[in-house]
Short mmCIF file of C-alpha atoms in Angstrom, two decimals:
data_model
loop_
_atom_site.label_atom_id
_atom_site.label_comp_id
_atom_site.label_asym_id
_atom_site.label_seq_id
_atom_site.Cartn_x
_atom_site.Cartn_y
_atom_site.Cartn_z
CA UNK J 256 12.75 49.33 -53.83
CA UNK J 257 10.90 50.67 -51.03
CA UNK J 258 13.66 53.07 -48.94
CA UNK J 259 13.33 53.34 -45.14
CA UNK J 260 14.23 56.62 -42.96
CA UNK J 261 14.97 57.50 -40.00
CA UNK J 262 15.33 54.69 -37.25
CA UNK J 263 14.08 52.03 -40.36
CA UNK J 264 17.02 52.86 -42.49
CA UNK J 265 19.36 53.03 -39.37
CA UNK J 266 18.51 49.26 -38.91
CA UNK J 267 18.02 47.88 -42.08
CA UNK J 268 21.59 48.57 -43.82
CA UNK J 269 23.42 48.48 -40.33
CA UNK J 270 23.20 46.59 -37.31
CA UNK J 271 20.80 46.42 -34.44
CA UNK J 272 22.91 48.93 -31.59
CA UNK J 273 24.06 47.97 -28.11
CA UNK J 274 26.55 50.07 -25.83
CA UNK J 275 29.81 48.80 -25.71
CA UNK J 276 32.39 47.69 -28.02
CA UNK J 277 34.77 44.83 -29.54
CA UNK J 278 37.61 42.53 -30.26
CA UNK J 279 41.11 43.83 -31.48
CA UNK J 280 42.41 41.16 -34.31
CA UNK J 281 45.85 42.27 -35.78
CA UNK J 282 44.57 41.46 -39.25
CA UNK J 283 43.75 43.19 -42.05
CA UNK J 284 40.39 41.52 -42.50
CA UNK J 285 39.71 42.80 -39.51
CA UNK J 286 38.75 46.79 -38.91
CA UNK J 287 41.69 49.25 -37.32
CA UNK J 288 40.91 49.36 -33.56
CA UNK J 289 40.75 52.57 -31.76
CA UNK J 290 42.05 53.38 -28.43
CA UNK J 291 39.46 53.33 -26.72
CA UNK J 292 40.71 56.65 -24.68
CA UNK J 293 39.36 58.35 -28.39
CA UNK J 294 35.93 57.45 -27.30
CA UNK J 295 33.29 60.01 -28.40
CA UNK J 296 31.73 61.45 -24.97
CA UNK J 297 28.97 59.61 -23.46
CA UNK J 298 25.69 60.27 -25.10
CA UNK J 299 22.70 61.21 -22.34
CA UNK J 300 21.07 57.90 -23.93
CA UNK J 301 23.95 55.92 -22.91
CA UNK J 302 23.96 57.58 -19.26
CA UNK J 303 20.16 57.13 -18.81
CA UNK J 304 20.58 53.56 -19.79
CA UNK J 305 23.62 52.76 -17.63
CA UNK J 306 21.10 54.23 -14.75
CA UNK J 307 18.68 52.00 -15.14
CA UNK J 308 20.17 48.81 -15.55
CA UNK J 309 23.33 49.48 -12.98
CA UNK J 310 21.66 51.96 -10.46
CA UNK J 311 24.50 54.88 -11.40
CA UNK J 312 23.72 58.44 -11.48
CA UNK J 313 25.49 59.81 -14.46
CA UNK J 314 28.62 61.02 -12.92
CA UNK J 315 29.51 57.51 -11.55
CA UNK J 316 28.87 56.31 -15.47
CA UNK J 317 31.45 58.75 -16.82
CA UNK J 318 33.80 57.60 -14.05
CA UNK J 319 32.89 54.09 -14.54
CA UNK J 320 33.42 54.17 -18.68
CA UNK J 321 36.54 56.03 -18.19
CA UNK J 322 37.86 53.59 -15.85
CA UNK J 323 37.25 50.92 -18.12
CA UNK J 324 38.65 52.35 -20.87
CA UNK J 325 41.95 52.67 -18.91
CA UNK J 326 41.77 48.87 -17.83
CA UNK J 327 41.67 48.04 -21.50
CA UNK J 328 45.34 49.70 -21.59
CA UNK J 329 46.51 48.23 -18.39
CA UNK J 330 45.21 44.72 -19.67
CA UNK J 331 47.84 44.83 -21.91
CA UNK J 332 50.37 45.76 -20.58
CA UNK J 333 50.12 43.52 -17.66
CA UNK J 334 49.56 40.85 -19.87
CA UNK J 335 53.02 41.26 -21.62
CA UNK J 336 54.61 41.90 -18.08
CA UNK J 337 53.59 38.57 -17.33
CA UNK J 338 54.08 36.41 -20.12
CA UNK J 339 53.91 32.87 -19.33
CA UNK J 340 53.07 33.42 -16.20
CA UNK J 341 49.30 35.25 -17.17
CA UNK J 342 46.41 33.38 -15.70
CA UNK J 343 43.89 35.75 -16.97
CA UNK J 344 42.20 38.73 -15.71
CA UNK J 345 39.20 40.77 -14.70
CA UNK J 346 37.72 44.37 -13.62
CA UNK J 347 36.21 45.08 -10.69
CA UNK J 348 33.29 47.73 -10.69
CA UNK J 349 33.73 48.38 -7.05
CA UNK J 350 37.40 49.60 -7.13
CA UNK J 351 37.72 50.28 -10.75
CA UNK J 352 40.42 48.74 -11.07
CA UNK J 353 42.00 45.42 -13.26
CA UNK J 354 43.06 42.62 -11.17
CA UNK J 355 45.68 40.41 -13.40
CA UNK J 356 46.41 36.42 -11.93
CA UNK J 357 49.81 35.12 -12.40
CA UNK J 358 51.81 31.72 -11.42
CA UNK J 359 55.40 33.11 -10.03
CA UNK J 360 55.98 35.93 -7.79
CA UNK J 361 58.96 37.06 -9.58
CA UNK J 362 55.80 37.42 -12.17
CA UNK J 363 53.26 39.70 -10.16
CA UNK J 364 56.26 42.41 -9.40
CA UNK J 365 56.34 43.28 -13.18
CA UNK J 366 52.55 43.22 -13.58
CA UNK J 367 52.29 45.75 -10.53
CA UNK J 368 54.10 48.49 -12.43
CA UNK J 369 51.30 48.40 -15.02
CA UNK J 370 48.93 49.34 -12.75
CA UNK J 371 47.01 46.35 -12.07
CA UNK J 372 46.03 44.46 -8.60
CA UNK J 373 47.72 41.50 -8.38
CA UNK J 374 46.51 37.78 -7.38
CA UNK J 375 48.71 34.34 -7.34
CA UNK J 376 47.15 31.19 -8.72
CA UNK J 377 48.21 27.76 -9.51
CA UNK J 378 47.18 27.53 -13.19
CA UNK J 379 48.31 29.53 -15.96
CA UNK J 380 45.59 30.97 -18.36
CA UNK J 381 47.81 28.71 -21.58
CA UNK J 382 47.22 25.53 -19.06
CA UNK J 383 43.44 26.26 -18.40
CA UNK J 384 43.06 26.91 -22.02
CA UNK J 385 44.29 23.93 -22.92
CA UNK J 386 42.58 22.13 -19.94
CA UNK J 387 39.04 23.72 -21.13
CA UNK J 388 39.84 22.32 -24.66
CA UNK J 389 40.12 18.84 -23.25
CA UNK J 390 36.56 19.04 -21.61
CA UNK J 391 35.36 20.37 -25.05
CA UNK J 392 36.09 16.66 -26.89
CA UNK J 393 33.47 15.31 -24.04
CA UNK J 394 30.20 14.79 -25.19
CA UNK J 395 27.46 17.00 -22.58
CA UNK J 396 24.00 16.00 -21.42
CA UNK J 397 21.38 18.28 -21.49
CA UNK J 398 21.73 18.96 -17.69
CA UNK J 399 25.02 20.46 -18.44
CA UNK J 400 24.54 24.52 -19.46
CA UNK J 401 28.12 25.38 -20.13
CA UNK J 402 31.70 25.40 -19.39
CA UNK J 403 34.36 27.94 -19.31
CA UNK J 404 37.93 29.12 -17.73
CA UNK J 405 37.15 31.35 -14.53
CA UNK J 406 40.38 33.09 -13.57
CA UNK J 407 38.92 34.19 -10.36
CA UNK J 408 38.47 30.58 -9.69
CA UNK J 409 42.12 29.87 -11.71
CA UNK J 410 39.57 26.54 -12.44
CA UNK J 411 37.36 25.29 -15.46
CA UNK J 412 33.58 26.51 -14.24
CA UNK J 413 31.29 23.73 -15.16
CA UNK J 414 27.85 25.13 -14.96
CA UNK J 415 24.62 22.61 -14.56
CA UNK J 416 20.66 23.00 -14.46
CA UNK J 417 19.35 23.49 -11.11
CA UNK J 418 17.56 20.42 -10.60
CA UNK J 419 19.72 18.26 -12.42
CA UNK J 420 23.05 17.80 -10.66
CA UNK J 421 22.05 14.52 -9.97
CA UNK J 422 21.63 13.30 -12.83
CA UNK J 423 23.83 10.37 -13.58
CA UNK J 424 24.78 11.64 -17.18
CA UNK J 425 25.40 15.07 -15.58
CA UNK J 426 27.60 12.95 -12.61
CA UNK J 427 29.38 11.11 -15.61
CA UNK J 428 30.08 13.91 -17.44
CA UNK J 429 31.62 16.35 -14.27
CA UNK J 430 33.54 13.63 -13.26
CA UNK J 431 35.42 12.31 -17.51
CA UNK J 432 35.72 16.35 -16.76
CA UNK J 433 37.14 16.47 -13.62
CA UNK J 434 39.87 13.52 -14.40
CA UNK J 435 41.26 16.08 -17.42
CA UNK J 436 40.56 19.93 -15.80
CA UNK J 437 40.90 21.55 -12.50
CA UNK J 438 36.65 22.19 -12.04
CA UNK J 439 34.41 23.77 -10.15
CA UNK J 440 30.89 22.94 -10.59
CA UNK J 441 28.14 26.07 -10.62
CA UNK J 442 24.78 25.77 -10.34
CA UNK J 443 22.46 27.89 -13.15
CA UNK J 444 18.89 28.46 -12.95
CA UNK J 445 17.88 27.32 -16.46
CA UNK J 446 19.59 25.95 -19.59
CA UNK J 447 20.37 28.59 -22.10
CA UNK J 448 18.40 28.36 -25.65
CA UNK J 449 18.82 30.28 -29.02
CA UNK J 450 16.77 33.59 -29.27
CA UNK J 451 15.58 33.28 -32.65
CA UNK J 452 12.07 33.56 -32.96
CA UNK J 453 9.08 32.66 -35.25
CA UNK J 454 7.53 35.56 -38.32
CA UNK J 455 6.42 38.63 -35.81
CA UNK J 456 6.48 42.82 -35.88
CA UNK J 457 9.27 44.73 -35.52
CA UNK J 458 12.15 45.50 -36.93
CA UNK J 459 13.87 42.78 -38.24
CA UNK J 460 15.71 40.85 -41.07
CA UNK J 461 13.55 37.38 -42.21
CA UNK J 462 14.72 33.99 -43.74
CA UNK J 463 12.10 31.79 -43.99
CA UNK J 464 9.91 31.87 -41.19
CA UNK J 465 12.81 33.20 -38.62
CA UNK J 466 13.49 36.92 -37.30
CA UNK J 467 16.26 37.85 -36.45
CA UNK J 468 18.34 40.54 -35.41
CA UNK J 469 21.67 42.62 -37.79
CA UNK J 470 24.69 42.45 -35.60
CA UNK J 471 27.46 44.65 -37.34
CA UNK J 472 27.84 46.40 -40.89
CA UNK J 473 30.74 45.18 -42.95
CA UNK J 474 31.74 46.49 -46.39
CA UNK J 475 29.17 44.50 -48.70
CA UNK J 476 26.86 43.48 -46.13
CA UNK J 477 26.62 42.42 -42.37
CA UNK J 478 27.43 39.89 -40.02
CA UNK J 479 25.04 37.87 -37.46
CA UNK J 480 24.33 34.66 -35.93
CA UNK J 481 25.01 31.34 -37.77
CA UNK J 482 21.70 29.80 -36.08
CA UNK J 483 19.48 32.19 -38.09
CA UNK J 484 20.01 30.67 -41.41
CA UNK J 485 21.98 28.42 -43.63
CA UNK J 486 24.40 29.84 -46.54
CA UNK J 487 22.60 30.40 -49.71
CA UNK J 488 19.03 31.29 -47.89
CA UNK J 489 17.67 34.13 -48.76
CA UNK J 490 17.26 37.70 -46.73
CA UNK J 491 14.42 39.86 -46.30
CA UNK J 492 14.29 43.40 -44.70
CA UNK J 493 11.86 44.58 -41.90
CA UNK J 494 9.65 46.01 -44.32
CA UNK J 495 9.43 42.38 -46.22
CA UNK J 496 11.36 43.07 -49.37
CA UNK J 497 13.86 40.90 -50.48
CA UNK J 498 17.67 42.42 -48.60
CA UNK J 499 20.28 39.77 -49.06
CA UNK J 500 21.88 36.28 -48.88
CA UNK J 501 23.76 34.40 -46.56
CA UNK J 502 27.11 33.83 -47.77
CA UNK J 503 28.64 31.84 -45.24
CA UNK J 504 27.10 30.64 -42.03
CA UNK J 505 28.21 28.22 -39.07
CA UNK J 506 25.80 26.61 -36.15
CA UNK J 507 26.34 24.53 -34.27
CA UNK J 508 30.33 24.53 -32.82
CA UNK J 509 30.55 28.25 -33.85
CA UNK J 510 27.09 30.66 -34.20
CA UNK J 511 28.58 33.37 -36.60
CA UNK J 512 27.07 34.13 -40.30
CA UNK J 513 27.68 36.82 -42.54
CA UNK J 514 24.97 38.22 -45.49
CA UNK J 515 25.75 39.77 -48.38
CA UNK J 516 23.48 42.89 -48.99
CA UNK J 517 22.32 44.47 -52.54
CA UNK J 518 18.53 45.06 -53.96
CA UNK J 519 19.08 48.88 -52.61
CA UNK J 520 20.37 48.37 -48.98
CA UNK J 521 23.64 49.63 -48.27
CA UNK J 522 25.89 49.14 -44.94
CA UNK J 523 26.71 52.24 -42.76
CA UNK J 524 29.03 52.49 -39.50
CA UNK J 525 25.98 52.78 -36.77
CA UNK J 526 24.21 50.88 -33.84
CA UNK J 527 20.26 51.35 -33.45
CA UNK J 528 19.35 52.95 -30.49
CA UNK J 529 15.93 52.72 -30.47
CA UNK J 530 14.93 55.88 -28.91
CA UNK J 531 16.81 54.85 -25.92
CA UNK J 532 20.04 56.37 -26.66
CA UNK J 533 21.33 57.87 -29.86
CA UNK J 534 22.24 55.57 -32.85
CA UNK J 535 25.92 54.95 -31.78
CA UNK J 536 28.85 55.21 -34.86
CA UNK J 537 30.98 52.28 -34.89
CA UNK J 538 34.60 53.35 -34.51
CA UNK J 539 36.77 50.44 -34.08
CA UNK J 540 36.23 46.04 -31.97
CA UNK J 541 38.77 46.36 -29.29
CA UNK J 542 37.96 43.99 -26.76
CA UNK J 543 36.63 44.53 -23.32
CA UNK J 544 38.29 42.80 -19.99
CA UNK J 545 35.51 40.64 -18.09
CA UNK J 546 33.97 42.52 -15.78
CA UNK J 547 33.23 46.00 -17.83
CA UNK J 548 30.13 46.71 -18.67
CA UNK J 549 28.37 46.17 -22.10
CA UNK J 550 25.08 46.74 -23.86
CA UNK J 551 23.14 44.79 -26.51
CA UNK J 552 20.41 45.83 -29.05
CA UNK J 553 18.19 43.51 -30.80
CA UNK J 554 15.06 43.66 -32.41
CA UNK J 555 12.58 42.55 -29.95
CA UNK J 556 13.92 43.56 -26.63
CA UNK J 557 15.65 46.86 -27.82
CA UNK J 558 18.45 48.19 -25.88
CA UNK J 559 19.71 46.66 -22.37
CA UNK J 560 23.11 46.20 -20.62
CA UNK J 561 25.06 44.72 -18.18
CA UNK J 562 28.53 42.99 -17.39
CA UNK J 563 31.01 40.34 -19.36
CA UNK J 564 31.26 37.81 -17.28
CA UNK J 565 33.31 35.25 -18.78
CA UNK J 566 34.96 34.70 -22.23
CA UNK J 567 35.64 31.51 -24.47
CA UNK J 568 32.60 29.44 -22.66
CA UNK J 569 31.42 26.23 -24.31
CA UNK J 570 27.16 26.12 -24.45
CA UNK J 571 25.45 23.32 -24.28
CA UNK J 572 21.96 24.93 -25.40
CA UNK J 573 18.75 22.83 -24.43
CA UNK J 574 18.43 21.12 -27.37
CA UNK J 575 21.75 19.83 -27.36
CA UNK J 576 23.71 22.33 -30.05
CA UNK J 577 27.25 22.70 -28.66
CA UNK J 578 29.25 26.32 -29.50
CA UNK J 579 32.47 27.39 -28.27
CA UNK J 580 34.29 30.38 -27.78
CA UNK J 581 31.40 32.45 -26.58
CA UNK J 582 31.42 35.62 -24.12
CA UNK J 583 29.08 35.21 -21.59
CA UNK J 584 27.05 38.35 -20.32
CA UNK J 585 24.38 39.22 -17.48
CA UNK J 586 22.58 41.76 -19.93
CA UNK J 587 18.99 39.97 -20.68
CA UNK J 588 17.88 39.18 -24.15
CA UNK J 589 14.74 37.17 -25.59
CA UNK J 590 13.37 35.19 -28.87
CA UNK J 591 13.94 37.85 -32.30
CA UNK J 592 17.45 39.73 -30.37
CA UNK J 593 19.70 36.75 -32.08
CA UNK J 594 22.69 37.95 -34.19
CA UNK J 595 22.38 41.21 -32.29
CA UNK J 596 25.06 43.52 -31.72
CA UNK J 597 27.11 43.97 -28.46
CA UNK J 598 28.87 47.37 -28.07
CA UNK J 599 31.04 48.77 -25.57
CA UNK J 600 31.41 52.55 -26.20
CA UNK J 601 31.70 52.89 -29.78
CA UNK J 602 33.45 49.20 -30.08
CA UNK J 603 32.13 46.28 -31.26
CA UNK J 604 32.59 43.13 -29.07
CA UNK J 605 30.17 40.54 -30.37
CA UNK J 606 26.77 39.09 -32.11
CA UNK J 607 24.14 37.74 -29.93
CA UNK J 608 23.97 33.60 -29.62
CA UNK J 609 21.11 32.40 -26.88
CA UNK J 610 20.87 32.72 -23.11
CA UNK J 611 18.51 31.79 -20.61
CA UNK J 612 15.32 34.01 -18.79
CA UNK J 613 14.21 37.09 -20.27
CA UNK J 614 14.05 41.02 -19.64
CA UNK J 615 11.12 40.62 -17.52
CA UNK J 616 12.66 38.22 -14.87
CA UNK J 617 16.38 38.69 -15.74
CA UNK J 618 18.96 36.32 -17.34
CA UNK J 619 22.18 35.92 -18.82
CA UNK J 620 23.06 35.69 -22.70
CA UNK J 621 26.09 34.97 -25.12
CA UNK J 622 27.88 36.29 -28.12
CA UNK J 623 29.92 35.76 -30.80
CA UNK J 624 33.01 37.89 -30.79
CA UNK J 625 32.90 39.98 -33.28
CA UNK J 626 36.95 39.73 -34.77
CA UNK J 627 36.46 35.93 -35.32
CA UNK J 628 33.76 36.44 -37.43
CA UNK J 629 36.04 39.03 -39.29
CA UNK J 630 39.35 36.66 -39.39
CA UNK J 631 36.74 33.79 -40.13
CA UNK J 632 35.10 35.50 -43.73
CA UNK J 633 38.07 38.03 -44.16
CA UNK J 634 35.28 40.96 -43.61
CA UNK J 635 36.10 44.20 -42.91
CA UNK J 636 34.42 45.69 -40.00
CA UNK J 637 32.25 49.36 -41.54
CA UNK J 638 33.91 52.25 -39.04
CA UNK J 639 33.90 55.60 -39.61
#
């Protein structure tokens, strides 16, 4: 077959390279998370890129990535502190520091030997899990964009369109929601959509008339988003010739696929970085606490970043797909960066689902975490 080189071959056989990393399953489909602490230093790329999108020269970056790195290990550690009593957590880029929520007092003296700022709440995270899962059996109108378990809040966010609060199915559904959660309703500027996009340049992977975007390289092939095809539909590459096939895919409820690769392609551990940054080596998914920052690549918009802002979100996209267990973001994306990856430092965390606005304007955009794709087609992750 035709062989690519340089950033063409990077992209083909791997995945389409953000900044930040992953998700730590305990399972052997999954791959062996790093520490993050065995980071590789922060490329210039990386640096520049965290300069432009979060205003930091590149000393504050370093600071900033090493502080996250640490809240990773404080995360857990105040999470076990707490037990039962864990209502969730966050960083904060202003102090660089993890704050942890907990119900009981007796509680938030164990957590503050880890490390971690402490806050009281009502709810524990189990309860608004649970509570969150409750809202997900009720069906949404179209005026509803999502819903998801704040632990600032220590509530279930319920975010509608601007413009539609009003609406008497949007009414209906915040208040079935309200008589089985603890909400708060948010206001969003637009309803998120699916970024897949229609036959244009670039680099790519193709099934039928749909590009898409590689998220991660697993041993025998890749993994993506379930919205970009249907199992048994065929792959091509970006230069056209035929790449792979879908071997299992799932959209709508999840939006996670994985493609088998052969006709000369072949999988290696590494991110695109599109001139940007370096091509980043995968090392390891350990997941990132909400409020760290995190980068996405994808084939049409290329390399941006930004913050997690909230995990295991339900999406009601605009034409009326549901998916749960998303991370939500406030790095931009548009139509062709589907099933793109998001990378924290050398860990994977995730393949791109939809969003709203673009990288013009601004907007926000979800993923797939990465490790439930793994645990879902017993994959291993390609690290080096």
């Amino acid at each position: 077959m035709r062989r690519k080189t340089g950033a063409r071959l990077a992209l083909s056989a791997l995945l389409l390279l953000a900044t930040c990393g992953g998700t730590g399953i305990a399972t052997a489909a999954t791959a062996t998370a790093t520490t993050p602490g065995s980071e590789a230093p922060a490329s210039a790329g990386l640096l520049g890129a965290m300069e432009r999108d979060f205003g930091l020269s590149p000393s504050a970056a370093r600071d900033r990535l090493a502080a996250e790195r640490h809240a990773v290990g404080v995360e857990r550690a105040a999470r076990k502190a707490a037990g039962a009593d864990y209502a969730g957590s966050w960083f904060d880029a202003g102090s660089d520091r993890l704050t942890v929520a907990v119900t009981r007092p007796g509680a938030a003296k164990d957590v503050r030997r880890t490390g971690a700022a402490v806050r009281l709440v009502e709810h524990s995270a189990a309860r608004l899990d649970a509570a969150k899962a409750r809202v997900d059996r009720i069906k949404a109108p179209s005026g509803v964009a999502s819903w998801r378990v704040d632990p600032k809040a220590n509530r279930v966010v319920v975010s509608v369109v601007a413009g539609h609060a009003a609406d008497k199915d949007v009414e209906a559904f915040v208040r079935r929601a309200r008589a089985t959660a603890p909400v708060r309703v948010a206001t969003v500027a637009d309803a998120p959509r699916t970024f897949a996009a229609g036959t244009v340049g670039g680099d790519p992977y193709y099934t039928g008339n749909v590009r898409c975007s590689i998220g991660f390289s697993v041993h025998g092939g890749f993994v993506t988003a379930g919205h970009c095809g249907r199992a048994g539909a065929s792959v091509r590459g970006w230069d056209g010739s035929a790449m792979g096939t879908f071997q299992g895919s799932s959209f709508p409820g999840d939006d996670y696929a994985y493609v088998s690769v052969g006709q000369g392609w072949w999988t290696v551990p590494v991110v695109l970085g599109w001139g940007t940054i370096p091509d980043r080596l995968v090392r390891g998914s350990t997941e990132m606490p909400v409020g760290t920052s995190i980068c996405r690549s994808g084939s049409t918009t290329h390399w941006h970043c930004g913050q997690v802002l909230a995990k295991n979100e339900t999406v009601n996209y605009s034409d009326g797909t549901v998916v749960h267990q998303l991370t939500k973001t406030s790095v931009c994306a548009e139509p062709g960066d589907s099933g793109g990856s998001f990378i924290s430092g050398d860990q994977a965390q995730g393949v791109t689902s939809g969003g709203w606005g673009n990288c013009s304007g601004g907007g926000e955009t979800w993923y797939q975490p990465v490790n439930e794709i793994l645990a879902r087609y017993g994959l291993t992750l390609h690290v080096t």
